[in-house]
Short mmCIF file of C-alpha atoms and ligand atoms in Angstrom, two decimals:
data_model
loop_
_atom_site.label_atom_id
_atom_site.label_comp_id
_atom_site.label_asym_id
_atom_site.label_seq_id
_atom_site.Cartn_x
_atom_site.Cartn_y
_atom_site.Cartn_z
CA UNK A 109 -6.15 34.42 21.03
CA UNK A 110 -8.29 36.88 19.11
CA UNK A 111 -9.89 36.79 15.64
CA UNK A 112 -6.55 38.90 14.51
CA UNK A 113 -3.50 36.72 15.52
CA UNK A 114 -1.50 39.68 15.62
CA UNK A 115 -3.75 42.40 17.25
CA UNK A 116 -2.88 43.32 20.86
CA UNK A 117 -6.42 44.48 21.91
CA UNK A 118 -7.94 42.81 24.89
CA UNK A 119 -4.89 40.45 25.74
CA UNK A 120 -5.36 39.11 29.02
CA UNK A 121 -2.40 39.80 31.49
CA UNK A 122 -1.83 38.43 34.70
CA UNK A 123 0.34 40.29 37.14
CA UNK A 124 1.80 38.44 40.39
CA UNK A 125 3.30 40.32 43.33
CA UNK A 126 2.67 40.18 46.98
CA UNK A 127 2.57 43.91 47.66
CA UNK A 128 -0.61 45.76 46.62
CA UNK A 129 1.13 49.13 45.73
CA UNK A 130 2.89 47.17 42.78
CA UNK A 131 0.11 45.46 41.20
CA UNK A 132 -1.91 49.08 41.32
CA UNK A 133 1.11 50.43 39.65
CA UNK A 134 1.32 48.23 36.91
CA UNK A 135 -2.53 47.71 36.39
CA UNK A 136 -2.09 51.72 36.02
CA UNK A 137 0.51 51.23 33.33
CA UNK A 138 -1.55 48.45 31.31
CA UNK A 139 -5.40 48.90 31.65
CA UNK A 140 -5.09 52.36 29.76
CA UNK A 141 -3.18 50.51 26.53
CA UNK A 142 -6.07 48.06 26.41
CA UNK A 143 -5.27 44.98 28.34
CA UNK A 144 -7.37 43.16 30.36
CA UNK A 145 -5.97 42.61 33.53
CA UNK A 146 -5.85 39.99 36.38
CA UNK A 147 -4.09 39.41 40.02
CA UNK A 148 -2.61 36.96 41.90
CA UNK A 149 -0.67 38.12 45.38
CA UNK A 150 1.26 34.59 45.47
CA UNK A 151 2.75 31.90 43.39
CA UNK A 152 0.37 29.17 44.30
CA UNK A 153 -2.66 31.41 43.60
CA UNK A 154 -1.13 32.68 40.38
CA UNK A 155 -1.53 28.85 39.08
CA UNK A 156 -5.02 28.65 39.88
CA UNK A 157 -5.78 31.80 38.44
CA UNK A 158 -3.72 31.15 35.19
CA UNK A 159 -5.33 27.97 34.14
CA UNK A 160 -8.59 29.58 34.35
CA UNK A 161 -7.87 33.18 33.24
CA UNK A 162 -5.60 31.48 30.58
CA UNK A 163 -3.65 34.68 30.24
CA UNK A 164 -1.65 36.00 27.05
CA UNK A 165 1.22 37.18 29.08
CA UNK A 166 2.35 36.82 33.07
CA UNK A 167 4.36 39.70 34.76
CA UNK A 168 6.04 37.53 37.57
CA UNK A 169 7.55 38.91 40.73
CA UNK A 170 10.43 36.96 42.22
CA UNK A 171 10.56 37.48 46.13
CA UNK A 172 7.13 36.08 47.44
CA UNK A 173 6.04 34.58 50.54
CA UNK A 174 5.40 31.09 49.94
CA UNK A 175 6.66 29.29 46.53
CA UNK A 176 8.59 32.21 45.00
CA UNK A 177 8.30 33.36 41.50
CA UNK A 178 10.97 30.87 40.28
CA UNK A 179 9.17 27.84 41.47
CA UNK A 180 5.74 29.36 40.19
CA UNK A 181 7.14 29.68 36.76
CA UNK A 182 8.60 26.31 36.87
CA UNK A 183 5.36 25.14 37.64
CA UNK A 184 3.27 27.22 35.03
CA UNK A 185 5.70 25.52 32.43
CA UNK A 186 4.66 22.24 33.46
CA UNK A 187 1.06 22.72 32.94
CA UNK A 188 -0.27 22.00 29.72
CA UNK A 189 -2.72 24.57 29.11
CA UNK A 190 -0.58 27.66 30.26
CA UNK A 191 3.06 26.19 29.31
CA UNK A 192 3.11 28.38 26.38
CA UNK A 193 2.36 31.49 27.88
CA UNK A 194 5.22 33.72 27.97
CA UNK A 195 6.32 35.04 31.50
CA UNK A 196 8.34 38.44 32.41
CA UNK A 197 10.11 38.53 35.75
CA UNK A 198 9.52 41.80 37.44
CA UNK A 199 12.03 42.22 40.10
CA UNK A 200 14.22 44.31 42.07
CA UNK A 201 16.69 41.47 41.97
CA UNK A 202 19.06 41.98 39.44
CA UNK A 203 22.42 40.09 40.26
CA UNK A 204 23.56 37.66 36.96
CA UNK A 205 22.80 34.78 38.74
CA UNK A 206 18.77 35.81 39.30
CA UNK A 207 18.63 36.87 35.73
CA UNK A 208 19.99 33.30 34.58
CA UNK A 209 17.83 31.61 36.97
CA UNK A 210 15.04 33.59 35.43
CA UNK A 211 15.50 32.49 31.94
CA UNK A 212 16.60 28.80 32.74
CA UNK A 213 12.99 28.58 34.49
CA UNK A 214 11.17 29.49 30.95
CA UNK A 215 11.01 33.09 31.48
CA UNK A 216 11.01 35.11 27.83
CA UNK A 217 12.97 38.65 29.78
CA UNK A 218 13.31 40.27 32.79
CA UNK A 219 12.49 43.87 34.09
CA UNK A 220 14.32 45.49 37.12
CA UNK A 221 12.55 47.35 39.22
CA UNK A 222 12.01 50.66 39.74
CA UNK A 223 9.62 49.76 36.83
CA UNK A 224 9.82 52.59 33.67
CA UNK A 225 6.60 52.57 32.31
CA UNK A 226 7.76 52.75 28.46
CA UNK A 227 10.12 50.00 28.75
CA UNK A 228 7.67 47.94 30.54
CA UNK A 229 4.78 48.54 28.02
CA UNK A 230 7.62 47.85 25.00
CA UNK A 231 8.76 44.94 26.45
CA UNK A 232 5.30 43.71 27.20
CA UNK A 233 3.99 44.64 23.51
CA UNK A 234 6.93 42.94 21.93
CA UNK A 235 6.51 39.37 23.68
CA UNK A 236 2.66 39.38 22.89
CA UNK A 237 3.61 39.90 19.30
CA UNK A 238 6.12 37.64 19.30
CA UNK A 239 3.68 34.92 20.98
CA UNK A 240 0.93 35.88 18.37
CA UNK A 241 3.38 35.24 15.77
CA UNK A 242 4.60 31.79 17.07
CA UNK A 243 1.14 30.89 17.43
CA UNK A 244 -0.12 31.89 13.92
CA UNK A 245 3.20 29.99 12.26
CA UNK A 246 2.19 26.89 14.35
CA UNK A 247 -1.06 27.20 13.46
CA UNK A 248 -0.31 27.88 9.55
CA UNK A 249 1.97 24.76 9.98
CA UNK A 250 -0.68 22.24 11.27
CA UNK A 251 -3.37 23.50 8.70
CA UNK A 252 -0.74 22.74 6.11
CA UNK A 253 0.30 19.56 7.37
CA UNK A 254 -3.50 18.82 7.06
CA UNK A 255 -3.78 19.43 3.84
CA UNK A 256 -0.89 18.26 2.63
CA UNK A 257 -2.46 14.89 4.03
CA UNK A 258 -5.56 15.65 2.44
CA UNK A 259 -3.84 16.23 -0.62
CA UNK A 260 -1.93 12.99 -0.40
CA UNK A 261 -5.18 10.68 0.29
CA UNK A 262 -6.81 12.61 -2.91
CA UNK A 263 -4.00 11.91 -5.04
CA UNK A 264 -3.92 8.49 -4.08
CA UNK A 265 -7.61 7.86 -4.88
CA UNK A 266 -7.31 9.88 -8.43
CA UNK A 267 -4.39 7.49 -8.84
CA UNK A 268 -6.36 4.10 -7.87
CA UNK A 269 -9.51 5.25 -9.87
CA UNK A 270 -7.10 5.53 -12.87
CA UNK A 271 -5.53 2.37 -12.50
CA UNK A 272 -8.95 0.49 -12.37
CA UNK A 273 -10.45 2.69 -14.86
CA UNK A 274 -7.29 1.73 -17.14
CA UNK A 275 -7.77 -2.08 -16.19
CA UNK A 276 -11.03 -2.59 -17.68
CA UNK A 277 -11.04 0.25 -20.50
CA UNK A 278 -10.49 -2.40 -23.03
CA UNK A 279 -13.71 -4.04 -21.87
CA UNK A 280 -15.46 -1.14 -22.61
CA UNK A 281 -13.87 -0.98 -26.38
CA UNK A 282 -14.51 -4.90 -26.47
CA UNK A 283 -18.26 -4.46 -25.90
CA UNK A 284 -18.61 -1.63 -28.18
CA UNK A 285 -16.78 -4.28 -31.06
CA UNK A 286 -18.93 -6.80 -29.88
CA UNK A 287 -22.10 -5.31 -30.24
CA UNK A 288 -20.82 -3.80 -33.80
CA UNK A 289 -19.90 -7.56 -35.01
CA UNK A 290 -23.08 -8.85 -33.69
CA UNK A 291 -25.52 -6.69 -36.13
CA UNK A 292 -23.73 -8.49 -39.64
CA UNK A 293 -24.99 -11.99 -38.45
CA UNK A 294 -28.27 -10.99 -37.09
CA UNK A 295 -29.40 -9.14 -40.30
CA UNK A 296 -28.41 -11.80 -42.09
CA UNK A 297 -30.87 -14.09 -39.74
CA UNK A 298 -33.01 -11.63 -40.06
CA UNK A 299 -33.01 -11.48 -44.16
CA UNK A 300 -33.42 -15.49 -44.54
CA UNK A 301 -36.44 -15.83 -42.15
CA UNK A 302 -38.37 -12.92 -43.53
CA UNK A 303 -37.51 -14.55 -46.99
CA UNK A 304 -38.85 -17.74 -46.05
CA UNK A 305 -41.61 -16.23 -44.56
CA UNK A 306 -43.08 -14.66 -47.67
CA UNK A 307 -42.16 -17.77 -49.88
CA UNK A 308 -44.33 -19.69 -46.95
CA UNK A 309 -46.85 -17.10 -47.28
CA UNK A 310 -47.10 -17.77 -51.38
CA UNK A 311 -46.99 -21.26 -50.78
CA UNK A 312 -50.17 -21.08 -48.73
CA UNK A 313 -51.71 -18.77 -50.96
CA UNK A 314 -51.16 -21.29 -54.13
CA UNK A 315 -52.19 -24.28 -52.03
CA UNK A 316 -55.70 -22.48 -51.10
CA UNK A 317 -56.15 -21.33 -54.58
CA UNK A 318 -55.13 -24.91 -55.85
CA UNK A 319 -52.25 -23.93 -58.14
CA UNK A 320 -49.38 -25.44 -56.16
CA UNK A 321 -47.14 -27.61 -58.54
CA UNK A 322 -44.82 -30.20 -57.50
CA UNK A 323 -42.16 -27.88 -58.68
CA UNK A 324 -42.88 -25.29 -56.61
CA UNK A 325 -42.90 -27.09 -53.53
CA UNK A 326 -39.46 -28.45 -54.21
CA UNK A 327 -38.15 -25.05 -54.86
CA UNK A 328 -39.32 -23.95 -51.36
CA UNK A 329 -38.15 -27.14 -49.76
CA UNK A 330 -34.62 -26.39 -51.36
CA UNK A 331 -34.66 -22.56 -50.42
CA UNK A 332 -35.64 -23.84 -46.55
CA UNK A 333 -32.61 -25.71 -46.72
CA UNK A 334 -30.60 -23.01 -47.86
CA UNK A 335 -32.12 -20.53 -45.57
CA UNK A 336 -31.53 -22.84 -42.60
CA UNK A 337 -27.98 -23.29 -43.24
CA UNK A 338 -27.67 -19.47 -43.48
CA UNK A 339 -29.26 -19.02 -39.81
CA UNK A 340 -27.45 -21.80 -38.34
CA UNK A 341 -24.10 -20.89 -39.60
CA UNK A 342 -24.84 -16.91 -38.51
CA UNK A 343 -26.43 -18.08 -34.80
CA UNK A 344 -23.16 -20.20 -34.75
CA UNK A 345 -20.94 -16.81 -35.25
CA UNK A 346 -22.91 -15.30 -33.13
CA UNK A 347 -22.74 -17.85 -30.13
CA UNK A 348 -19.07 -18.45 -30.58
CA UNK A 349 -18.64 -14.93 -30.27
CA UNK A 350 -20.57 -14.54 -27.40
CA UNK A 351 -19.49 -17.67 -25.46
CA UNK A 352 -15.55 -16.50 -26.17
CA UNK A 353 -16.46 -12.85 -24.79
CA UNK A 354 -18.13 -14.23 -21.87
CA UNK A 355 -15.42 -16.64 -21.17
CA UNK A 356 -12.62 -13.67 -21.11
CA UNK A 357 -14.59 -11.06 -19.77
CA UNK A 358 -16.38 -12.97 -16.58
CA UNK A 359 -12.81 -14.17 -16.19
CA UNK A 360 -11.51 -10.48 -15.57
CA UNK A 361 -14.11 -9.45 -13.37
CA UNK A 362 -14.15 -12.49 -10.97
CA UNK A 363 -10.58 -12.68 -10.52
CA UNK A 364 -10.72 -16.13 -9.61
CA UNK A 365 -8.33 -19.18 -10.27
CA UNK A 366 -9.37 -21.74 -12.68
CA UNK A 367 -7.95 -24.46 -15.14
CA UNK A 368 -8.29 -24.06 -18.71
CA UNK A 369 -7.30 -25.52 -21.94
CA UNK A 370 -5.00 -22.51 -22.88
CA UNK A 371 -5.10 -23.69 -26.51
CA UNK A 372 -8.71 -22.77 -26.53
CA UNK A 373 -8.21 -20.10 -24.20
CA UNK A 374 -5.94 -17.92 -26.26
CA UNK A 375 -8.19 -18.94 -29.66
CA UNK A 376 -10.95 -17.43 -27.48
CA UNK A 377 -9.02 -13.91 -27.00
CA UNK A 378 -8.09 -14.03 -30.99
CA UNK A 379 -11.81 -14.49 -31.41
CA UNK A 380 -13.21 -11.71 -29.46
CA UNK A 381 -10.31 -9.23 -31.00
CA UNK A 382 -11.44 -10.46 -34.89
CA UNK A 383 -13.85 -7.56 -35.20
CA UNK A 384 -10.99 -4.96 -34.20
CA UNK A 385 -8.45 -6.88 -36.55
CA UNK A 386 -10.85 -6.95 -39.41
CA UNK A 387 -10.20 -2.87 -39.36
CA UNK A 388 -6.35 -3.50 -39.52
CA UNK A 389 -3.98 -5.06 -42.08
CA UNK A 390 -2.48 -6.85 -39.51
CA UNK A 391 -2.90 -10.49 -37.98
CA UNK A 392 -2.37 -12.29 -34.81
CA UNK A 393 -1.53 -15.98 -34.83
CA UNK A 394 -1.37 -18.16 -32.45
CA UNK A 395 0.85 -21.21 -32.16
CA UNK A 396 0.15 -23.65 -28.50
CA UNK A 397 0.12 -26.67 -27.86
CA UNK A 398 -3.11 -28.55 -28.24
CA UNK A 399 -3.32 -30.17 -24.92
CA UNK A 400 -1.49 -27.40 -22.70
CA UNK A 401 -3.59 -26.96 -19.61
CA UNK A 402 -2.83 -24.07 -16.97
CA UNK A 403 -4.27 -23.30 -13.72
CA UNK A 404 -3.91 -19.66 -13.12
CA UNK A 405 -6.15 -16.27 -13.09
CA UNK A 406 -7.35 -16.48 -16.65
CA UNK A 407 -8.82 -13.30 -16.19
CA UNK A 408 -5.72 -11.64 -15.35
CA UNK A 409 -4.15 -13.33 -18.36
CA UNK A 410 -6.61 -12.05 -20.48
CA UNK A 411 -6.00 -8.35 -19.47
CA UNK A 412 -2.22 -9.21 -20.19
CA UNK A 413 -2.31 -10.38 -23.67
CA UNK A 414 -5.09 -7.74 -24.63
CA UNK A 415 -3.23 -5.11 -23.36
CA UNK A 416 -0.03 -6.71 -25.21
CA UNK A 417 -1.71 -7.36 -28.56
CA UNK A 418 -3.34 -3.53 -28.47
CA UNK A 419 -0.41 -1.93 -27.80
CA UNK A 420 1.47 -3.90 -30.62
CA UNK A 421 -1.41 -2.51 -33.12
CA UNK A 422 -1.22 1.03 -31.47
CA UNK A 423 2.48 1.50 -31.85
CA UNK A 424 4.39 -1.27 -33.18
CA UNK A 425 3.29 -0.51 -37.08
CA UNK A 426 4.01 2.12 -39.50
CA UNK A 427 0.63 3.10 -41.30
CA UNK A 428 -0.21 0.76 -44.01
CA UNK A 429 2.26 -1.80 -43.50
CA UNK A 430 0.53 -5.36 -42.55
CA UNK A 431 2.30 -6.36 -39.31
CA UNK A 432 2.03 -9.62 -37.33
CA UNK A 433 1.71 -10.62 -34.11
CA UNK A 434 2.75 -14.26 -32.98
CA UNK A 435 1.64 -15.33 -29.41
CA UNK A 436 4.01 -18.72 -29.40
CA UNK A 437 3.17 -20.90 -26.13
CA UNK A 438 5.67 -23.66 -24.51
CA UNK A 439 5.89 -25.82 -21.58
CA UNK A 440 9.18 -25.22 -19.47
CA UNK A 441 9.76 -27.34 -16.47
CA UNK A 442 6.37 -26.83 -14.43
CA UNK A 443 6.12 -23.24 -16.63
CA UNK A 444 4.68 -22.11 -19.17
CA UNK A 445 6.64 -19.54 -21.27
CA UNK A 446 4.43 -17.29 -23.37
CA UNK A 447 6.22 -15.13 -26.21
CA UNK A 448 4.27 -12.36 -27.86
CA UNK A 449 6.01 -11.10 -30.58
CA UNK A 450 5.47 -8.43 -33.25
CA UNK A 451 7.64 -7.92 -36.45
CA UNK A 452 7.19 -3.82 -36.17
CA UNK A 453 9.36 -0.78 -35.84
CA UNK A 454 10.53 -1.85 -32.36
CA UNK A 455 11.46 0.13 -29.20
CA UNK A 456 14.83 2.12 -28.55
CA UNK A 457 17.44 0.83 -26.03
CA UNK A 458 16.97 4.00 -23.98
CA UNK A 459 13.13 4.04 -24.15
CA UNK A 460 12.60 0.11 -23.46
CA UNK A 461 14.23 0.63 -20.01
CA UNK A 462 11.20 2.96 -19.26
CA UNK A 463 7.74 1.18 -20.62
CA UNK A 464 6.88 -0.35 -17.30
CA UNK A 465 7.14 2.87 -15.58
CA UNK A 466 3.82 4.44 -14.35
CA UNK A 467 2.43 6.79 -16.81
CA UNK A 468 5.39 6.25 -19.15
CA UNK A 469 3.98 7.02 -23.28
CA UNK A 470 4.76 7.93 -26.20
CA UNK A 471 1.54 8.95 -27.10
CA UNK A 472 1.07 11.91 -24.75
CA UNK A 473 -2.23 14.27 -25.52
CA UNK A 474 -3.11 11.72 -27.84
CA UNK A 475 -5.05 8.98 -25.18
CA UNK A 476 -1.94 7.10 -24.09
CA UNK A 477 -1.98 7.02 -20.04
CA UNK A 478 0.94 5.00 -19.61
CA UNK A 479 -0.16 3.02 -17.44
CA UNK A 480 -0.90 -0.28 -19.75
CA UNK A 481 2.40 -1.78 -19.34
CA UNK A 482 2.55 -0.78 -15.63
CA UNK A 483 -0.56 -2.66 -15.03
CA UNK A 484 0.73 -5.49 -17.44
CA UNK A 485 3.86 -5.97 -15.06
CA UNK A 486 1.56 -5.63 -12.31
CA UNK A 487 -0.74 -8.33 -13.11
CA UNK A 488 2.32 -10.98 -14.28
CA UNK A 489 4.06 -10.34 -11.04
CA UNK A 490 1.31 -10.34 -8.46
CA UNK A 491 -1.59 -11.85 -9.79
CA UNK A 492 -0.10 -14.56 -12.00
CA UNK A 493 3.19 -15.03 -9.79
CA UNK A 494 5.23 -14.93 -12.94
CA UNK A 495 7.89 -12.32 -14.71
CA UNK A 496 7.89 -10.60 -17.52
CA UNK A 497 10.86 -9.08 -19.78
CA UNK A 498 11.31 -7.30 -23.28
CA UNK A 499 13.45 -7.75 -25.93
CA UNK A 500 13.40 -5.19 -28.82
CA UNK A 501 15.68 -4.28 -31.75
CA UNK A 502 14.71 -1.09 -33.29
CA UNK A 503 13.52 -2.30 -37.02
CA UNK A 504 12.84 -5.99 -36.38
CA UNK A 505 10.18 -5.55 -33.91
CA UNK A 506 9.50 -6.58 -30.18
CA UNK A 507 8.89 -9.69 -27.91
CA UNK A 508 7.66 -9.74 -24.41
CA UNK A 509 8.50 -12.75 -22.92
CA UNK A 510 6.26 -13.99 -20.16
CA UNK A 511 6.98 -17.10 -17.66
CA UNK A 512 4.26 -18.28 -15.72
CA UNK A 513 3.75 -20.88 -12.90
CA UNK A 514 1.45 -23.94 -14.80
CA UNK A 515 -0.12 -24.52 -11.61
CA UNK A 516 -0.78 -21.07 -9.84
CA UNK A 517 -1.60 -21.97 -6.19
CA UNK A 518 -4.04 -19.17 -4.00
N1 ATP B 674 4.75 -3.22 -29.43
C1 ATP B 674 5.17 -2.30 -29.50
N2 ATP B 674 5.75 -1.78 -30.00
C2 ATP B 674 6.48 -0.29 -30.21
N3 ATP B 674 6.60 0.47 -28.97
C3 ATP B 674 5.55 -0.32 -27.75
C4 ATP B 674 4.98 -1.26 -27.87
N4 ATP B 674 4.38 -1.52 -26.96
C5 ATP B 674 4.65 -0.88 -25.99
N5 ATP B 674 5.60 0.61 -26.62
C6 ATP B 674 5.63 1.32 -25.82
O1 ATP B 674 5.75 1.60 -24.62
C7 ATP B 674 5.12 2.61 -24.03
C8 ATP B 674 4.15 2.43 -23.03
O2 ATP B 674 3.52 1.47 -23.30
P1 ATP B 674 1.92 1.40 -22.41
O3 ATP B 674 0.80 0.64 -22.67
O4 ATP B 674 2.39 1.44 -21.01
O5 ATP B 674 1.29 2.97 -22.32
P2 ATP B 674 0.39 3.47 -23.91
O6 ATP B 674 -0.07 2.42 -24.59
O7 ATP B 674 1.07 4.53 -24.55
O8 ATP B 674 -0.99 4.11 -23.07
P3 ATP B 674 -2.05 3.05 -22.69
O9 ATP B 674 -1.78 3.44 -21.08
O10 ATP B 674 -3.34 3.67 -22.96
O11 ATP B 674 -2.03 1.93 -22.63
C9 ATP B 674 4.09 3.24 -25.63
O12 ATP B 674 3.73 4.91 -25.20
C10 ATP B 674 5.08 3.00 -26.62
O13 ATP B 674 6.09 3.90 -26.84
MG1 MG B 675 -0.80 0.61 -23.72
#
C-alpha cells in the first residue's frame, strides 16, 4: 500500500472479464480517477496476474469460459499473497442465489450490469478505503504488540537489575564502613612506629656521643615493649575485621555450599557490623551453641541476617532509645532455628502481612526500595531451602523465625 494508508491515489485495480467492451468501459471509468488498471480475460489468467500485479482491489465477472468467477474468487482467497484483496463481482446475474454465492466465496460487494459509473466508483472507493483502514489497524495492532513485548522485556530487565543491586547494596555500605574503621588502628600503628623511630634516633645519637646511660636504655626498652603491644593489638583488630569481612563477603559472591561453625560465623557477622553499631545506641547479641555446625549457602545466610539486622536498626527503634537485637539459635531435629528478635515498636497486623511483598516499604521517598524482605524470603526459600515467618506485637517488638536444614544438599 502507499505511504498514506488511506490515500487512494495510484491504487491498483485488476479487472477480470472475458468481454473486451466491458474491460474498456470499466477502464474508462477508473483510469480518470487515478487508479492503475490491469486486465485478465479468464479466471486462470486473473490468478496469475493477481499474484504479480498485487492489486488493491479486484473487479470480477461471473460468467466466463473456463473457471467461472465464483471458482476464481475461491482460489484467489486461498492464495496467501492476495487473499486479503477485496473482490467486487460485476455481473449481469442478479438472482438472490448468485448474490448469496458471491458473498459465500469471499466477495465484499456485488454490482449488477448495466454498470452505473457513479455507483461503481462509490463502491470501489469505499472498499479501497475500508481495506486500507483494515490494513492500518492490523499494522497498529502488530506494532503495539511488538512494543508491549519490548516494554515487558525492558521492565523485566530493570527489575532484575534492581534486585541485583539491592542484593548487594549492604556490601557497598560495609566496604565504606570497613575502610573508615581501619583508619583508627592504622593511625595508632603509625603513631607508635614513628614514636619508636624518634626514640631510636635519639638513642643512636647518645650512643655516638657516648652519653647513653643505662637508665635511657631501660626507658627505650620499656617504650619499645609498650609500642609493640599497641601495634600488635591494633594489627589484630585490623586482621580480625578484614578476616570477618572476607569470610562474609566472599561467601556472598561465590554462592557455594560450605560447612562452618555457626557460632563463629554469627560472631563474624556481628564483628563486621560493629563499625555501624558503634554509631547507634543499639546492641546485637548472639546466643548460639559454640559447637553448632551448619552446611549451607553461608553467603545467602549472611545476606539474610544483615538485612534483618539493618531493618531492625532502621525501622524498629524510636530515636534515642537504646534497642536490642537478639539472635537466638538452636538445633531442632536436623534443622536449625534462628530467631532474630528486636524490642522495638513492632509491626501492626495488617502491615505484617505485606512486609514480604515486592516493593512494600513504609519508607517511600526516603531510600526504601521495599525489596529487602522480598529478597530475604526468596533467599531463605530458594537458596537455603528453609522457611521464614514473622510474629510481631506492636509496642513489644518483632521476631523473624527462620528454620533451615542443618545440612543443605545441592
Ligand atoms: N524490625 C522491623 N521493625 C519494624 N518494621 C519493620 C522491621 N523490619 C521491616 N519492617 C517494615 O517492613 C517494611 C519492608 O521491609 P523491607 O526490608 O522489605 O523494605 P525497606 O527496609 O523499607 O526498604 P529496603 O528495600 O531498602 O530494605 C519496612 O518498610 C518496614 O515498614
Ligand atoms: Mg529493608
